[in-house]
mmCIF file of C-alpha atoms in Angstrom:
data_model
loop_
_atom_site.group_PDB
_atom_site.id
_atom_site.type_symbol
_atom_site.label_atom_id
_atom_site.label_comp_id
_atom_site.label_asym_id
_atom_site.label_seq_id
_atom_site.Cartn_x
_atom_site.Cartn_y
_atom_site.Cartn_z
ATOM 1 C CA MET L 1 0.046 -0.020 0.025
ATOM 2 C CA LEU L 2 1.455 3.297 -0.939
ATOM 3 C CA PRO L 3 0.434 6.689 0.535
ATOM 4 C CA ASP L 4 -1.634 9.040 -1.481
ATOM 5 C CA SER L 5 1.306 11.689 -1.708
ATOM 6 C CA LEU L 6 3.751 9.026 -3.028
ATOM 7 C CA LEU L 7 1.403 7.505 -5.441
ATOM 8 C CA GLY L 8 0.396 10.843 -6.816
ATOM 9 C CA GLY L 9 3.962 11.764 -7.506
ATOM 10 C CA ILE L 10 4.844 8.409 -9.013
ATOM 11 C CA GLN L 11 1.659 8.673 -11.161
ATOM 12 C CA ASP L 12 2.494 12.198 -12.462
ATOM 13 C CA LEU L 13 6.060 11.165 -13.546
ATOM 14 C CA ILE L 14 5.481 7.723 -15.043
ATOM 15 C CA SER L 15 1.929 7.439 -16.105
ATOM 16 C CA ARG L 16 2.797 8.489 -19.706
ATOM 17 C CA GLU L 17 3.838 5.539 -21.951
ATOM 18 C CA GLY L 18 7.447 6.037 -22.869
ATOM 19 C CA SER L 19 8.543 7.763 -19.706
ATOM 20 C CA LEU L 20 12.321 7.267 -18.792
ATOM 21 C CA LEU L 21 13.369 6.318 -15.137
ATOM 22 C CA ALA L 22 16.716 5.973 -13.527
ATOM 23 C CA VAL L 23 16.984 2.665 -11.576
ATOM 24 C CA LEU L 24 19.871 2.698 -9.004
ATOM 25 C CA PRO L 25 20.652 -0.471 -6.913
ATOM 26 C CA PRO L 26 20.886 0.761 -3.123
ATOM 27 C CA HIS L 27 23.741 0.685 -0.858
ATOM 28 C CA GLN L 28 26.552 1.151 -3.127
ATOM 29 C CA THR L 29 29.585 3.365 -2.206
ATOM 30 C CA ARG L 30 30.813 5.745 -4.831
ATOM 31 C CA PRO L 31 30.649 5.678 -7.794
ATOM 32 C CA HIS L 32 27.102 4.648 -8.169
ATOM 33 C CA TYR L 33 25.930 2.730 -11.267
ATOM 34 C CA GLY L 34 22.448 2.188 -12.591
ATOM 35 C CA VAL L 35 20.388 1.746 -15.693
ATOM 36 C CA THR L 36 17.689 3.890 -17.438
ATOM 37 C CA VAL L 37 14.220 2.069 -17.756
ATOM 38 C CA GLN L 38 11.763 3.046 -20.324
ATOM 39 C CA VAL L 39 8.164 2.515 -18.897
ATOM 40 C CA GLU L 40 5.996 0.244 -21.151
ATOM 41 C CA ARG L 41 3.012 -0.111 -18.855
ATOM 42 C CA PHE L 42 1.717 1.525 -15.691
ATOM 43 C CA SER L 43 -1.458 1.092 -13.805
ATOM 44 C CA VAL L 44 -2.733 2.038 -10.268
ATOM 45 C CA GLU L 45 -5.186 -0.119 -8.346
ATOM 46 C CA ASP L 46 -6.136 -0.138 -4.716
ATOM 47 C CA HIS L 47 -3.329 2.239 -3.686
ATOM 48 C CA SER L 48 -0.908 -0.039 -5.549
ATOM 49 C CA ALA L 49 1.128 0.676 -8.519
ATOM 50 C CA ARG L 50 2.308 -1.823 -11.073
ATOM 51 C CA MET L 51 4.835 -0.943 -13.696
ATOM 52 C CA THR L 52 6.813 -2.941 -16.492
ATOM 53 C CA GLY L 53 9.655 -1.575 -18.410
ATOM 54 C CA ALA L 54 12.651 -2.343 -20.246
ATOM 55 C CA ALA L 55 16.246 -1.302 -19.508
ATOM 56 C CA ARG L 56 17.882 0.844 -22.047
ATOM 57 C CA GLN L 57 21.215 2.309 -21.129
ATOM 58 C CA ARG L 58 23.923 2.286 -18.201
ATOM 59 C CA PHE L 59 24.703 5.299 -16.298
ATOM 60 C CA ARG L 60 27.032 6.713 -13.468
ATOM 61 C CA LEU L 61 25.393 8.975 -10.932
ATOM 62 C CA LYS L 62 27.303 12.250 -10.945
ATOM 63 C CA LYS L 63 25.426 14.268 -8.431
ATOM 64 C CA ARG L 64 22.414 13.852 -6.294
ATOM 65 C CA LEU L 65 19.876 16.911 -6.612
ATOM 66 C CA GLN L 66 17.257 18.205 -4.419
ATOM 67 C CA GLY L 67 13.954 16.297 -4.549
ATOM 68 C CA ASP L 68 10.545 16.287 -2.996
ATOM 69 C CA ARG L 69 11.007 13.993 -0.063
ATOM 70 C CA ASN L 70 7.369 14.399 0.954
ATOM 71 C CA ALA L 71 6.352 12.810 -2.450
ATOM 72 C CA GLY L 72 9.293 10.298 -2.355
ATOM 73 C CA ILE L 73 10.745 11.783 -5.456
ATOM 74 C CA PHE L 74 14.580 12.061 -6.044
ATOM 75 C CA TYR L 75 16.537 13.690 -8.694
ATOM 76 C CA GLY L 76 20.011 13.226 -9.880
ATOM 77 C CA GLU L 77 22.474 14.191 -12.568
ATOM 78 C CA VAL L 78 23.790 11.170 -14.407
ATOM 79 C CA GLU L 79 26.382 10.273 -17.139
ATOM 80 C CA ILE L 80 25.232 7.999 -19.775
ATOM 81 C CA LEU L 81 28.083 5.386 -20.264
ATOM 82 C CA PRO L 82 28.869 4.310 -23.614
ATOM 83 C CA GLN L 83 29.935 0.742 -24.159
ATOM 84 C CA ASP L 84 33.363 0.381 -25.747
ATOM 85 C CA ARG L 85 33.159 -1.091 -29.268
ATOM 86 C CA ALA L 86 34.827 -4.610 -29.444
ATOM 87 C CA PRO L 87 38.250 -3.800 -31.329
ATOM 88 C CA SER L 88 38.873 -5.614 -34.385
ATOM 89 C CA MET L 89 41.719 -8.119 -34.412
ATOM 90 C CA PRO L 90 44.741 -7.956 -36.787
ATOM 91 C CA PHE L 91 45.375 -10.749 -39.260
ATOM 92 C CA ASP L 92 42.192 -12.577 -38.428
ATOM 93 C CA HIS L 93 40.968 -12.865 -42.125
ATOM 94 C CA LEU L 94 44.383 -13.863 -43.124
ATOM 95 C CA CYS L 95 45.124 -16.457 -40.595
ATOM 96 C CA TRP L 96 42.010 -17.645 -39.200
ATOM 97 C CA GLN L 97 39.814 -18.410 -42.185
ATOM 98 C CA ARG L 98 40.260 -21.859 -43.827
ATOM 99 C CA GLN L 99 40.185 -22.291 -47.555
ATOM 100 C CA VAL L 100 37.009 -23.908 -48.699
ATOM 101 C CA ASP L 101 37.231 -27.300 -50.214
ATOM 102 C CA ASP L 102 36.246 -26.338 -53.629
ATOM 103 C CA ILE L 103 39.093 -23.808 -54.058
ATOM 104 C CA LYS L 104 41.709 -25.170 -56.510
ATOM 105 C CA LYS L 105 44.876 -25.938 -54.564
ATOM 106 C CA GLY L 106 48.055 -25.075 -56.479
ATOM 107 C CA PRO L 107 51.699 -24.668 -55.773
ATOM 108 C CA ASN L 108 51.602 -20.860 -55.664
ATOM 109 C CA ILE L 109 48.711 -20.833 -52.944
ATOM 110 C CA ILE L 110 49.974 -19.633 -49.764
ATOM 111 C CA ARG L 111 48.275 -21.816 -47.173
ATOM 112 C CA PRO L 112 47.006 -20.394 -43.808
ATOM 113 C CA ARG L 113 49.755 -21.848 -41.520
ATOM 114 C CA SER L 114 52.562 -20.679 -44.007
ATOM 115 C CA LEU L 115 50.734 -17.250 -44.076
ATOM 116 C CA GLN L 116 50.722 -17.167 -40.184
ATOM 117 C CA ARG L 117 54.320 -17.745 -40.195
ATOM 118 C CA LEU L 118 55.009 -15.039 -42.717
ATOM 119 C CA ARG L 119 53.016 -12.560 -40.658
ATOM 120 C CA GLY L 120 54.928 -13.537 -37.505
ATOM 121 C CA ARG L 121 58.229 -12.769 -39.224
ATOM 122 C CA GLN L 122 56.930 -9.411 -40.662
ATOM 123 C CA PHE L 123 55.430 -8.343 -37.421
ATOM 124 C CA PRO L 124 57.362 -9.360 -34.352
ATOM 125 C CA ALA L 125 54.365 -8.355 -32.212
ATOM 126 C CA TYR L 126 52.128 -10.867 -33.661
ATOM 127 C CA TYR L 127 51.281 -13.400 -30.920
ATOM 128 C CA GLY L 128 49.287 -15.947 -32.934
ATOM 129 C CA ARG L 129 45.708 -16.991 -32.929
ATOM 130 C CA ALA L 130 45.353 -18.395 -29.331
ATOM 131 C CA THR L 131 46.367 -15.048 -27.811
ATOM 132 C CA TYR L 132 44.169 -12.900 -30.043
ATOM 133 C CA ALA L 133 41.288 -15.168 -29.361
ATOM 134 C CA LEU L 134 41.153 -14.023 -25.840
ATOM 135 C CA TYR L 135 40.212 -10.477 -26.951
ATOM 136 C CA ASP L 136 38.443 -11.307 -30.115
ATOM 137 C CA ALA L 137 34.586 -10.493 -29.476
ATOM 138 C CA ARG L 138 33.557 -12.742 -32.322
ATOM 139 C CA VAL L 139 35.553 -15.623 -30.937
ATOM 140 C CA LEU L 140 33.862 -15.188 -27.539
ATOM 141 C CA VAL L 141 30.273 -14.781 -28.965
ATOM 142 C CA HIS L 142 30.889 -17.984 -31.046
ATOM 143 C CA ARG L 143 31.989 -19.733 -27.724
ATOM 144 C CA ILE L 144 28.885 -18.579 -25.840
ATOM 145 C CA GLN L 145 26.661 -19.608 -28.434
ATOM 146 C CA HIS L 146 28.173 -22.982 -28.508
ATOM 147 C CA MET L 147 27.673 -23.369 -24.773
ATOM 148 C CA LEU L 148 24.097 -22.325 -24.803
ATOM 149 C CA LEU L 149 23.081 -24.686 -27.931
ATOM 150 C CA THR L 150 25.003 -27.652 -26.631
ATOM 151 C CA ASN L 151 24.276 -28.255 -22.989
ATOM 152 C CA MET L 152 22.145 -27.311 -19.986
ATOM 153 C CA HIS L 153 23.097 -23.504 -20.068
ATOM 154 C CA GLY L 154 20.329 -22.786 -22.699
ATOM 155 C CA GLU L 155 17.381 -23.956 -20.628
ATOM 156 C CA TRP L 156 16.544 -20.719 -19.201
ATOM 157 C CA PHE L 157 16.579 -18.977 -22.562
ATOM 158 C CA ARG L 158 13.740 -21.168 -23.935
ATOM 159 C CA LYS L 159 10.253 -19.678 -24.855
ATOM 160 C CA PRO L 160 8.215 -18.281 -22.021
ATOM 161 C CA CYS L 161 5.125 -19.680 -20.497
ATOM 162 C CA GLY L 162 1.731 -17.958 -19.961
ATOM 163 C CA THR L 163 1.985 -14.223 -18.678
ATOM 164 C CA ASP L 164 -0.394 -11.559 -17.603
ATOM 165 C CA LEU L 165 -1.069 -10.357 -21.192
ATOM 166 C CA SER L 166 -3.778 -10.542 -23.655
ATOM 167 C CA ALA L 167 -3.812 -13.181 -26.226
ATOM 168 C CA GLU L 168 -2.573 -10.782 -28.702
ATOM 169 C CA GLN L 169 0.076 -9.338 -26.677
ATOM 170 C CA GLU L 170 1.257 -12.784 -25.543
ATOM 171 C CA SER L 171 1.546 -14.016 -29.151
ATOM 172 C CA SER L 172 3.506 -10.909 -30.135
ATOM 173 C CA ASP L 173 5.757 -11.154 -27.245
ATOM 174 C CA GLU L 174 6.394 -15.037 -27.872
ATOM 175 C CA GLN L 175 7.121 -14.316 -31.387
ATOM 176 C CA GLU L 176 9.578 -11.695 -30.335
ATOM 177 C CA THR L 177 11.275 -14.055 -27.925
ATOM 178 C CA LYS L 178 11.663 -16.710 -30.634
ATOM 179 C CA THR L 179 13.056 -14.078 -33.103
ATOM 180 C CA LEU L 180 15.541 -13.115 -30.493
ATOM 181 C CA LEU L 181 16.481 -16.822 -29.837
ATOM 182 C CA VAL L 182 17.189 -17.242 -33.487
ATOM 183 C CA GLN L 183 18.938 -14.156 -33.905
ATOM 184 C CA TYR L 184 21.414 -14.500 -31.039
ATOM 185 C CA LEU L 185 21.942 -18.174 -31.082
ATOM 186 C CA SER L 186 21.668 -19.034 -34.862
ATOM 187 C CA LEU L 187 23.175 -16.030 -36.560
ATOM 188 C CA PRO L 188 26.939 -16.574 -37.212
ATOM 189 C CA SER L 189 29.186 -14.826 -34.624
ATOM 190 C CA ASP L 190 30.733 -12.558 -37.341
ATOM 191 C CA GLN L 191 27.259 -11.080 -38.137
ATOM 192 C CA GLN L 192 26.376 -10.292 -34.405
ATOM 193 C CA ASP L 193 26.647 -7.064 -32.762
ATOM 194 C CA PRO L 194 28.850 -8.171 -29.667
ATOM 195 C CA ASN L 195 27.479 -5.357 -27.480
ATOM 196 C CA LEU L 196 23.807 -6.459 -27.934
ATOM 197 C CA PHE L 197 24.730 -9.998 -27.546
ATOM 198 C CA ALA L 198 26.541 -9.421 -24.346
ATOM 199 C CA PHE L 199 23.796 -7.542 -22.703
ATOM 200 C CA TRP L 200 21.201 -10.170 -23.991
ATOM 201 C CA VAL L 201 23.095 -12.774 -22.163
ATOM 202 C CA ALA L 202 23.659 -10.800 -19.182
ATOM 203 C CA ARG L 203 19.911 -10.058 -18.958
ATOM 204 C CA ASN L 204 18.879 -13.741 -19.035
ATOM 205 C CA LEU L 205 21.564 -15.335 -16.927
ATOM 206 C CA PRO L 206 20.235 -16.545 -13.468
ATOM 207 C CA LEU L 207 22.649 -14.311 -11.441
ATOM 208 C CA ASP L 208 22.471 -12.802 -8.034
ATOM 209 C CA THR L 209 22.265 -8.976 -7.633
ATOM 210 C CA ALA L 210 26.018 -8.810 -6.712
ATOM 211 C CA GLN L 211 26.957 -10.581 -9.969
ATOM 212 C CA ARG L 212 24.473 -8.543 -11.995
ATOM 213 C CA LEU L 213 26.162 -5.202 -10.567
ATOM 214 C CA GLU L 214 29.426 -6.567 -11.416
ATOM 215 C CA LEU L 215 28.547 -6.943 -15.089
ATOM 216 C CA LEU L 216 26.697 -3.702 -15.112
ATOM 217 C CA MET L 217 29.982 -1.956 -13.962
ATOM 218 C CA MET L 218 31.943 -3.376 -16.960
ATOM 219 C CA ASP L 219 32.590 -0.819 -19.641
ATOM 220 C CA SER L 220 34.296 -3.240 -22.156
ATOM 221 C CA THR L 221 32.421 -5.671 -24.364
ATOM 222 C CA VAL L 222 35.088 -7.984 -24.445
ATOM 223 C CA ARG L 223 35.622 -8.010 -20.565
ATOM 224 C CA LEU L 224 31.923 -8.555 -20.308
ATOM 225 C CA LEU L 225 31.780 -11.559 -22.701
ATOM 226 C CA ARG L 226 34.688 -13.199 -20.945
ATOM 227 C CA ARG L 227 33.249 -12.697 -17.614
ATOM 228 C CA GLU L 228 29.933 -14.356 -18.877
ATOM 229 C CA ILE L 229 32.029 -17.335 -20.068
ATOM 230 C CA GLU L 230 33.535 -17.738 -16.647
ATOM 231 C CA LEU L 231 29.902 -17.662 -15.057
ATOM 232 C CA LEU L 232 28.678 -20.106 -17.496
ATOM 233 C CA GLU L 233 31.579 -22.572 -16.994
ATOM 234 C CA GLN L 234 30.825 -22.379 -13.118
ATOM 235 C CA VAL L 235 27.155 -23.257 -13.664
ATOM 236 C CA GLN L 236 26.513 -26.941 -12.906
ATOM 237 C CA GLU L 237 23.145 -28.699 -13.422
ATOM 238 C CA ASP L 238 22.425 -28.755 -9.887
ATOM 239 C CA ILE L 239 20.949 -25.848 -7.665
ATOM 240 C CA PHE L 240 21.601 -25.854 -4.030
ATOM 241 C CA CYS L 241 20.532 -23.806 -0.989
ATOM 242 C CA PHE L 242 22.982 -20.906 -0.439
ATOM 243 C CA TYR L 243 23.031 -21.214 3.188
ATOM 244 C CA CYS L 244 23.303 -25.135 3.831
ATOM 245 C CA GLY L 245 24.164 -26.678 0.525
ATOM 246 C CA ALA L 246 21.005 -28.845 0.235
ATOM 247 C CA PHE L 247 19.945 -29.919 -3.212
ATOM 248 C CA LEU L 248 16.989 -28.081 -4.475
ATOM 249 C CA ALA L 249 16.463 -28.363 -8.313
ATOM 250 C CA ASN L 250 18.052 -28.891 -11.656
ATOM 251 C CA THR L 251 18.855 -26.235 -14.289
ATOM 252 C CA ARG L 252 16.620 -28.059 -16.716
ATOM 253 C CA ASP L 253 13.625 -26.837 -14.500
ATOM 254 C CA ILE L 254 14.472 -23.255 -15.069
ATOM 255 C CA PHE L 255 11.883 -21.555 -17.229
ATOM 256 C CA SER L 256 10.279 -18.188 -17.973
ATOM 257 C CA MET L 257 7.189 -16.697 -16.841
ATOM 258 C CA THR L 258 7.857 -13.329 -18.248
ATOM 259 C CA ALA L 259 6.923 -11.897 -21.641
ATOM 260 C CA ARG L 260 10.453 -11.094 -22.465
ATOM 261 C CA GLY L 261 11.788 -14.617 -21.931
ATOM 262 C CA ALA L 262 13.919 -13.915 -18.802
ATOM 263 C CA ALA L 263 14.079 -16.646 -16.142
ATOM 264 C CA GLY L 264 12.363 -14.874 -13.464
ATOM 265 C CA GLY L 265 12.423 -11.109 -12.918
ATOM 266 C CA THR L 266 12.557 -8.378 -10.377
ATOM 267 C CA PHE L 267 9.417 -8.004 -8.096
ATOM 268 C CA VAL L 268 8.432 -5.789 -5.299
ATOM 269 C CA ASN L 269 6.108 -6.631 -2.458
ATOM 270 C CA PRO L 270 3.823 -4.079 -0.702
ATOM 271 C CA GLY L 271 6.424 -3.438 1.919
ATOM 272 C CA GLY L 272 8.790 -2.031 -0.632
ATOM 273 C CA HIS L 273 11.264 -4.976 -0.570
ATOM 274 C CA VAL L 274 12.737 -5.971 -3.989
ATOM 275 C CA PHE L 275 13.476 -9.621 -4.854
ATOM 276 C CA GLN L 276 15.424 -11.109 -7.745
ATOM 277 C CA VAL L 277 13.353 -14.318 -8.474
ATOM 278 C CA LEU L 278 14.308 -17.274 -10.380
ATOM 279 C CA THR L 279 11.221 -19.327 -11.634
ATOM 280 C CA LEU L 280 11.352 -23.061 -11.603
ATOM 281 C CA ARG L 281 8.972 -25.748 -12.831
ATOM 282 C CA GLU L 282 9.788 -28.207 -10.271
ATOM 283 C CA VAL L 283 12.052 -28.645 -7.182
ATOM 284 C CA ASP L 284 13.159 -31.365 -4.916
ATOM 285 C CA ARG L 285 10.044 -31.558 -2.635
ATOM 286 C CA ALA L 286 12.278 -33.623 0.134
ATOM 287 C CA HIS L 287 14.273 -30.576 0.648
ATOM 288 C CA VAL L 288 11.507 -27.812 0.226
ATOM 289 C CA VAL L 289 8.847 -27.287 2.814
ATOM 290 C CA VAL L 290 5.745 -25.133 1.764
ATOM 291 C CA ASP L 291 3.387 -23.506 3.892
ATOM 292 C CA MET L 292 -0.229 -24.655 3.879
ATOM 293 C CA SER L 293 -1.794 -21.210 3.597
ATOM 294 C CA ARG L 294 -2.286 -19.768 0.332
ATOM 295 C CA ARG L 295 -2.914 -16.148 -0.616
ATOM 296 C CA THR L 296 -4.023 -14.372 -3.789
ATOM 297 C CA GLU L 297 -3.596 -10.870 -2.378
ATOM 298 C CA ASP L 298 -0.645 -8.976 -3.784
ATOM 299 C CA THR L 299 0.379 -11.759 -6.164
ATOM 300 C CA TRP L 300 3.036 -11.369 -8.676
ATOM 301 C CA PHE L 301 1.250 -13.658 -11.224
ATOM 302 C CA VAL L 302 -2.342 -12.895 -11.905
ATOM 303 C CA GLY L 303 -4.275 -16.127 -11.684
ATOM 304 C CA TYR L 304 -1.962 -17.774 -9.128
ATOM 305 C CA ALA L 305 -2.084 -17.946 -5.238
ATOM 306 C CA TRP L 306 1.328 -17.905 -3.402
ATOM 307 C CA SER L 307 2.622 -19.943 -0.447
ATOM 308 C CA ILE L 308 5.951 -19.399 1.334
ATOM 309 C CA ALA L 309 8.623 -21.993 0.670
ATOM 310 C CA HIS L 310 11.524 -22.646 3.047
ATOM 311 C CA CYS L 311 14.477 -25.095 2.980
ATOM 312 C CA ASN L 312 13.759 -28.307 4.773
ATOM 313 C CA ALA L 313 17.306 -28.577 5.990
ATOM 314 C CA CYS L 314 18.150 -25.177 7.503
ATOM 315 C CA TYR L 315 14.717 -23.640 7.135
ATOM 316 C CA GLN L 316 15.721 -20.434 5.558
ATOM 317 C CA HIS L 317 13.486 -18.641 3.363
ATOM 318 C CA LEU L 318 13.915 -19.888 -0.299
ATOM 319 C CA GLY L 319 10.927 -18.037 -1.944
ATOM 320 C CA TRP L 320 7.293 -18.954 -3.049
ATOM 321 C CA ARG L 321 5.210 -21.652 -4.663
ATOM 322 C CA PHE L 322 2.454 -20.403 -6.998
ATOM 323 C CA ASP L 323 -0.624 -22.505 -7.591
ATOM 324 C CA ARG L 324 -3.056 -21.873 -10.377
ATOM 325 C CA VAL L 325 -6.416 -20.486 -9.418
ATOM 326 C CA ASP L 326 -7.545 -19.579 -12.832
ATOM 327 C CA ALA L 327 -7.792 -22.772 -14.980
ATOM 328 C CA THR L 328 -6.685 -20.891 -18.012
ATOM 329 C CA ARG L 329 -3.371 -20.478 -16.743
ATOM 330 C CA SER L 330 -0.266 -22.620 -17.310
ATOM 331 C CA PRO L 331 1.598 -24.288 -15.817
ATOM 332 C CA ALA L 332 -0.635 -25.404 -12.862
ATOM 333 C CA THR L 333 2.176 -25.066 -10.196
ATOM 334 C CA PHE L 334 5.653 -23.415 -10.193
ATOM 335 C CA PHE L 335 8.182 -22.060 -7.755
ATOM 336 C CA GLY L 336 9.775 -18.668 -7.562
ATOM 337 C CA PHE L 337 13.033 -18.737 -5.563
ATOM 338 C CA ARG L 338 15.154 -15.841 -4.297
ATOM 339 C CA ARG L 339 18.348 -15.674 -6.586
ATOM 340 C CA THR L 340 20.283 -14.797 -3.324
ATOM 341 C CA ALA L 341 19.005 -18.100 -1.425
ATOM 342 C CA LEU L 342 20.492 -20.203 -4.273
ATOM 343 C CA THR L 343 23.911 -21.267 -5.323
ATOM 344 C CA ARG L 344 25.113 -23.207 -8.250
ATOM 345 C CA SER L 345 27.626 -25.504 -6.270
ATOM 346 C CA ARG L 346 28.015 -26.587 -2.952
ATOM 347 C CA ASP L 347 31.525 -25.380 -3.067
ATOM 348 C CA LEU L 348 31.174 -22.479 -5.385
ATOM 349 C CA ARG L 349 32.276 -19.120 -3.681
ATOM 350 C CA GLN L 350 29.950 -16.398 -4.899
ATOM 351 C CA VAL L 351 31.017 -12.735 -5.673
ATOM 352 C CA ASP L 352 31.771 -11.220 -2.216
ATOM 353 C CA PRO L 353 29.532 -8.165 -1.981
ATOM 354 C CA ARG L 354 32.237 -6.243 -0.053
ATOM 355 C CA SER L 355 34.547 -6.517 -2.906
ATOM 356 C CA LEU L 356 31.947 -4.464 -4.872
ATOM 357 C CA HIS L 357 31.366 -2.105 -2.048
ATOM 358 C CA LEU L 358 27.827 -2.759 -1.572
ATOM 359 C CA ASP L 359 27.996 -2.288 2.258
ATOM 360 C CA GLY L 360 26.003 -5.559 3.263
ATOM 361 C CA TYR L 361 23.840 -5.673 0.230
ATOM 362 C CA ASP L 362 22.996 -9.262 -0.459
ATOM 363 C CA THR L 363 24.379 -10.693 2.760
ATOM 364 C CA ASP L 364 23.584 -13.592 4.792
ATOM 365 C CA ASP L 365 21.717 -11.399 7.495
ATOM 366 C CA PHE L 366 18.374 -11.978 6.038
ATOM 367 C CA ASP L 367 15.089 -12.637 7.800
ATOM 368 C CA VAL L 368 11.896 -13.610 5.890
ATOM 369 C CA SER L 369 10.258 -10.707 4.251
ATOM 370 C CA VAL L 370 6.887 -11.604 2.514
ATOM 371 C CA ALA L 371 4.169 -9.718 0.772
ATOM 372 C CA SER L 372 1.275 -8.792 2.865
ATOM 373 C CA SER L 373 -2.188 -7.198 1.975
ATOM 374 C CA ASP L 374 -1.624 -4.481 4.637
ATOM 375 C CA GLY L 375 1.641 -3.119 3.088
ATOM 376 C CA SER L 376 3.858 -4.463 6.052
ATOM 377 C CA SER L 377 6.404 -7.229 6.043
ATOM 378 C CA THR L 378 7.375 -9.669 8.790
ATOM 379 C CA THR L 379 10.656 -8.068 9.433
ATOM 380 C CA ALA L 380 12.472 -4.872 8.690
ATOM 381 C CA ILE L 381 15.711 -6.636 7.872
ATOM 382 C CA SER L 382 16.352 -7.755 4.401
ATOM 383 C CA GLU L 383 19.224 -7.967 1.909
ATOM 384 C CA GLU L 384 16.666 -6.938 -0.751
ATOM 385 C CA LEU L 385 16.053 -3.505 0.467
ATOM 386 C CA SER L 386 13.289 -1.048 -0.111
ATOM 387 C CA LEU L 387 13.426 1.066 -3.422
ATOM 388 C CA LEU L 388 11.957 4.022 -1.554
#
């Protein structure tokens, strides 16, 4: 529940379609990074605001400006950050491309290996294919494509299930998602825009908040692609409880309930707490305990009732189970787990929030904070802090 003063201020600012907002993750030390978000849909119902939008550009906060604190409105001067274009690699068309089979081979044809040795003698600084491959965006894009197409990494990139959209909108968004899949996974790497590809991968990977902020801070496309490869290599088929290491689910169970095909999303409860949620078709019921009570109030997915889910081993809050109350919705049941409650390996060390100067953001000091119809939450402590 939002107060009238705050609700009125929000409505005046973003009720127009196409409005641009600045989203800034809380509890960063200087410098502060964020993204601009273009508002696509906005509605107000029963003193609650619902908004969907799409991220557009990265920015760095330069200066905080005086705002209307009574209305909960803050202003700032930001610098839009350009993404460095991936540099072209020397000699790639000379040394990397194999001659096609139907080219006639003659004694005067210089073969790729001979040409590589020739270039190495002419240019002492030439280090060879293996070294340049570490910094060639096309090679990195091709490697990620191969990883997503050949193993379990691509499960969360598959087509989305039913969402809170009209049939026409859902059909349009599903078609857009399929188009993106074809574009990014089937189009040859030398025809890809490395910047767009890198951000598409970053948007869809099931990462925690600290890891997302780490990627957001990178101003080099090559660095971003290499870091994404590292994260993909760390991903295992099993998903574990971050707190005790209990097995919870398999990456094959990751799927999308959003129109844009992302595996989960960012949601806010009436208490103002923000949650990064990963959606799963099924979990290991032996290690997950679900409260008996179900509620439809303040649900994030229209047509579904929610119940709180805990780890059966350490009883830490994992997230929620969503059960269908509208027969037209699919699937009948799914789970939405907090990304910060999950880890990809029992032994995997996640990014230390302190190394990113988050000052306690996404730490283990978490008590359950659940949505409630009266606008309160069960605790004032949360690593997923209020936006307001």
